[in-house]
């Protein structure tokens, strides 16, 4: 089992920043960036869970829902990675997800 604490902590921090951001900042691109990251994490989770099924796109539920969507997608991916049998998934999957969250946090206009 992989330790996914780093991923969930990074997702939590970014989601908290999105929740605290004013509406004007969310509308200027922070929400779109958060949704893009949530969609990316959701697709990663879906590909690991059902590699033969086409991934579904997370809907745009509005600027005030982005933090929650990010939390759901990030925690879903973390749980899939955490509960996978040892050696069944490369650790790079976790590393790539953490890097994607960190990139989004670094470039977010929050």
mmCIF file of C-alpha atoms in Angstrom:
data_model
loop_
_atom_site.group_PDB
_atom_site.id
_atom_site.type_symbol
_atom_site.label_atom_id
_atom_site.label_comp_id
_atom_site.label_asym_id
_atom_site.label_seq_id
_atom_site.Cartn_x
_atom_site.Cartn_y
_atom_site.Cartn_z
ATOM 1 C CA UNK A 1 0.000 0.000 0.000
ATOM 2 C CA UNK A 2 1.210 3.442 -0.907
ATOM 3 C CA UNK A 3 1.280 6.287 1.580
ATOM 4 C CA UNK A 4 -0.906 8.917 -0.072
ATOM 5 C CA UNK A 5 -0.657 11.493 2.718
ATOM 6 C CA UNK A 6 1.370 13.840 0.543
ATOM 7 C CA UNK A 7 -1.319 13.859 -2.150
ATOM 8 C CA UNK A 8 -4.239 14.381 0.211
ATOM 9 C CA UNK A 9 -2.389 17.133 2.083
ATOM 10 C CA UNK A 10 -1.565 18.987 -1.147
ATOM 11 C CA UNK A 11 -5.166 18.675 -2.360
ATOM 12 C CA UNK A 12 -6.484 19.852 1.028
ATOM 13 C CA UNK A 13 -4.250 22.938 0.985
ATOM 14 C CA UNK A 14 -5.256 23.951 -2.523
ATOM 15 C CA UNK A 15 -8.942 23.314 -1.863
ATOM 16 C CA UNK A 16 -8.737 25.488 1.255
ATOM 17 C CA UNK A 17 -7.179 28.286 -0.788
ATOM 18 C CA UNK A 18 -9.962 27.992 -3.363
ATOM 19 C CA UNK A 19 -12.634 28.106 -0.651
ATOM 20 C CA UNK A 20 -11.078 31.251 0.825
ATOM 21 C CA UNK A 21 -10.681 33.044 -2.512
ATOM 22 C CA UNK A 22 -13.040 35.878 -3.357
ATOM 23 C CA UNK A 23 -15.539 35.387 -6.166
ATOM 24 C CA UNK A 24 -13.704 37.860 -8.391
ATOM 25 C CA UNK A 25 -10.472 35.867 -8.171
ATOM 26 C CA UNK A 26 -12.298 32.603 -8.813
ATOM 27 C CA UNK A 27 -13.922 34.092 -11.899
ATOM 28 C CA UNK A 28 -10.587 35.412 -13.187
ATOM 29 C CA UNK A 29 -9.256 31.921 -13.659
ATOM 30 C CA UNK A 30 -8.621 30.279 -10.309
ATOM 31 C CA UNK A 31 -11.819 28.231 -10.526
ATOM 32 C CA UNK A 32 -11.067 27.157 -14.095
ATOM 33 C CA UNK A 33 -7.585 26.028 -13.056
ATOM 34 C CA UNK A 34 -9.021 24.153 -10.077
ATOM 35 C CA UNK A 35 -11.614 22.445 -12.261
ATOM 36 C CA UNK A 36 -8.964 21.455 -14.803
ATOM 37 C CA UNK A 37 -6.925 19.865 -12.010
ATOM 38 C CA UNK A 38 -9.990 18.121 -10.556
ATOM 39 C CA UNK A 39 -10.810 16.734 -13.999
ATOM 40 C CA UNK A 40 -7.221 15.545 -14.456
ATOM 41 C CA UNK A 41 -7.203 13.772 -11.085
ATOM 42 C CA UNK A 42 -10.612 12.231 -11.816
ATOM 43 C CA UNK A 43 -9.417 10.875 -15.162
ATOM 44 C CA UNK A 44 -6.293 9.441 -13.509
ATOM 45 C CA UNK A 45 -8.480 7.679 -10.939
ATOM 46 C CA UNK A 46 -10.866 6.346 -13.567
ATOM 47 C CA UNK A 47 -8.020 4.985 -15.702
ATOM 48 C CA UNK A 48 -6.574 3.140 -12.722
ATOM 49 C CA UNK A 49 -9.913 1.803 -11.565
ATOM 50 C CA UNK A 50 -11.339 0.847 -14.967
ATOM 51 C CA UNK A 51 -8.616 1.011 -17.616
ATOM 52 C CA UNK A 52 -10.863 -0.346 -20.380
ATOM 53 C CA UNK A 53 -13.729 2.113 -19.820
ATOM 54 C CA UNK A 54 -13.699 5.555 -21.397
ATOM 55 C CA UNK A 55 -13.187 8.237 -18.736
ATOM 56 C CA UNK A 56 -16.108 10.488 -17.899
ATOM 57 C CA UNK A 57 -15.657 14.245 -17.676
ATOM 58 C CA UNK A 58 -16.350 15.935 -14.378
ATOM 59 C CA UNK A 59 -19.026 18.590 -14.977
ATOM 60 C CA UNK A 60 -18.558 22.275 -14.322
ATOM 61 C CA UNK A 61 -20.691 22.868 -11.229
ATOM 62 C CA UNK A 62 -19.739 26.530 -10.836
ATOM 63 C CA UNK A 63 -16.958 28.528 -9.246
ATOM 64 C CA UNK A 64 -18.123 27.882 -5.691
ATOM 65 C CA UNK A 65 -18.061 24.086 -6.160
ATOM 66 C CA UNK A 66 -14.540 23.756 -7.488
ATOM 67 C CA UNK A 67 -12.899 23.211 -4.098
ATOM 68 C CA UNK A 68 -15.305 20.375 -3.323
ATOM 69 C CA UNK A 69 -14.821 18.835 -6.755
ATOM 70 C CA UNK A 70 -11.062 18.967 -6.240
ATOM 71 C CA UNK A 71 -11.390 17.297 -2.841
ATOM 72 C CA UNK A 72 -13.553 14.492 -4.237
ATOM 73 C CA UNK A 73 -11.278 13.818 -7.205
ATOM 74 C CA UNK A 74 -8.091 14.008 -5.143
ATOM 75 C CA UNK A 75 -9.407 11.763 -2.394
ATOM 76 C CA UNK A 76 -10.792 9.241 -4.883
ATOM 77 C CA UNK A 77 -7.393 8.986 -6.556
ATOM 78 C CA UNK A 78 -5.613 8.755 -3.214
ATOM 79 C CA UNK A 79 -7.892 5.935 -2.075
ATOM 80 C CA UNK A 80 -7.373 3.968 -5.290
ATOM 81 C CA UNK A 81 -3.613 4.357 -4.965
ATOM 82 C CA UNK A 82 -3.619 3.607 -1.234
ATOM 83 C CA UNK A 83 -5.640 0.407 -1.479
ATOM 84 C CA UNK A 84 -4.006 -1.025 -4.574
ATOM 85 C CA UNK A 85 -2.123 -4.247 -3.945
ATOM 86 C CA UNK A 86 1.597 -3.738 -3.432
ATOM 87 C CA UNK A 87 3.428 -3.579 -6.732
ATOM 88 C CA UNK A 88 0.281 -3.411 -8.845
ATOM 89 C CA UNK A 89 0.626 0.314 -9.531
ATOM 90 C CA UNK A 90 3.842 2.168 -10.108
ATOM 91 C CA UNK A 91 4.703 4.732 -7.435
ATOM 92 C CA UNK A 92 5.145 7.227 -10.263
ATOM 93 C CA UNK A 93 1.347 7.496 -10.496
ATOM 94 C CA UNK A 94 1.337 9.012 -7.033
ATOM 95 C CA UNK A 95 4.373 11.182 -7.769
ATOM 96 C CA UNK A 96 2.789 12.531 -10.958
ATOM 97 C CA UNK A 97 -0.470 13.378 -9.174
ATOM 98 C CA UNK A 98 1.357 15.189 -6.367
ATOM 99 C CA UNK A 99 3.402 17.110 -8.925
ATOM 100 C CA UNK A 100 0.252 18.127 -10.815
ATOM 101 C CA UNK A 101 -1.344 19.474 -7.629
ATOM 102 C CA UNK A 102 1.821 21.352 -6.684
ATOM 103 C CA UNK A 103 2.086 22.888 -10.157
ATOM 104 C CA UNK A 104 -1.518 24.031 -9.991
ATOM 105 C CA UNK A 105 -0.986 25.504 -6.530
ATOM 106 C CA UNK A 106 2.154 27.323 -7.634
ATOM 107 C CA UNK A 107 0.495 28.871 -10.670
ATOM 108 C CA UNK A 108 -2.894 29.576 -9.092
ATOM 109 C CA UNK A 109 -3.856 33.219 -8.896
ATOM 110 C CA UNK A 110 -5.077 32.955 -5.309
#
